[in-house]
Amino acid sequence: MGCADAAPELMFTGERVVPGKTPPFLVLEHLVRYRFAARYSLGSKILDVGCGTGYGAAILAETASLAVGVDSDRETIHYADKVHPRPNLRFTLADCRNLPFADGLFGLAVSFEVIEHIREQDQYLGEIRRVLSPNGMLILSTPNALRSTKMIEEANPFHHKELTEAEFKELL
């Protein structure tokens, strides 16, 4: 593999999980979510919205017929593509508020710790609904605003709106 084909070096900024650079407890927190979702991925077409470095989409691809990860950061998508080559795994640069997929294409969508990064949360959820099949499933997680702000001293600069449990239920 030449230098032009190498995965870019990514730093942990707090926005995305970067295996090997993110604190281990945060990595484990995310891996548990993907392992849970993998129980529902057998033979399905899966969409990982906000896939980051691609480790989760790669887990889902172990049992899915097709796993597609989308993220809005070009360098991160390039990294995911280089680090996780699989014949049934694709990574796409896309805005989660305007997904480049046909209606009803996916049987399962996952989106872990992403919604709080989005200003237009209704539009984001609407796009996920659009690309899910009528019997499709969404598995989504987000920090609870009441708990996360108590655990850290300052707000995460990458979060536009953290939701309380009540706000999250209402939005869904």
XYZ file of C-alpha atoms in Angstrom, residues 65-160:
96
model
C -25.960 -8.672 3.851
C -24.834 -5.056 3.372
C -23.692 -2.413 5.843
C -23.387 1.220 4.801
C -21.789 3.827 7.009
C -22.357 7.530 6.399
C -20.555 10.453 7.946
C -20.170 14.117 7.043
C -16.386 14.249 7.437
C -14.382 13.353 4.324
C -11.179 12.435 6.189
C -13.083 10.137 8.561
C -14.853 8.359 5.679
C -11.497 7.890 3.936
C -10.079 6.425 7.165
C -13.046 4.047 7.599
C -12.798 2.903 3.988
C -9.091 2.086 4.318
C -9.210 0.486 7.782
C -12.320 -1.691 7.287
C -12.254 -3.262 3.814
C -15.066 -5.827 3.426
C -17.012 -6.806 0.326
C -20.376 -6.067 2.028
C -19.333 -2.801 3.675
C -19.483 0.658 2.115
C -18.711 4.096 3.476
C -20.330 7.191 2.023
C -19.709 10.879 2.589
C -23.187 12.288 3.248
C -25.203 14.729 5.291
C -27.585 12.805 7.546
C -30.273 15.414 6.862
C -30.215 14.519 3.154
C -29.280 10.847 2.732
C -28.367 9.722 -0.817
C -30.380 6.469 -0.683
C -33.675 5.228 -2.072
C -36.787 5.164 0.073
C -37.169 1.974 2.096
C -33.733 0.565 1.254
C -32.614 -0.457 4.753
C -34.040 -2.927 7.245
C -32.062 -1.523 10.158
C -30.598 1.895 10.873
C -28.376 2.674 13.822
C -27.251 6.073 14.982
C -25.300 6.234 18.204
C -24.482 9.529 19.869
C -25.261 11.565 16.733
C -28.595 13.355 17.166
C -27.126 15.796 19.690
C -24.670 16.951 16.985
C -27.536 17.956 14.658
C -29.447 21.245 14.749
C -32.249 19.973 12.491
C -33.101 16.901 14.537
C -36.580 16.474 12.976
C -35.076 16.495 9.481
C -32.415 13.947 10.521
C -35.066 11.585 11.921
C -37.277 12.113 8.869
C -34.466 11.070 6.541
C -33.781 7.938 8.561
C -37.491 7.087 8.481
C -37.548 7.642 4.712
C -34.709 5.199 3.981
C -36.006 2.512 6.362
C -38.293 -0.190 4.989
C -41.880 -0.115 6.319
C -40.990 -2.802 8.874
C -37.512 -1.396 9.476
C -36.007 -0.702 12.863
C -34.043 2.244 14.215
C -31.692 1.799 17.161
C -30.626 5.208 18.419
C -28.776 6.518 21.459
C -27.995 9.944 22.820
C -26.660 11.336 26.100
C -29.309 12.332 28.619
C -28.843 16.095 29.022
C -29.751 15.919 32.713
C -27.037 13.368 33.410
C -24.272 14.273 30.961
C -23.998 17.867 32.133
C -23.620 16.659 35.719
C -20.807 14.288 34.693
C -18.674 16.897 32.928
C -17.769 20.417 33.874
C -18.301 22.043 30.503
C -20.605 21.394 27.574
C -19.346 19.383 24.611
C -18.556 21.944 21.869
C -19.653 19.459 19.171
C -23.186 19.139 20.598
C -25.864 21.483 19.309
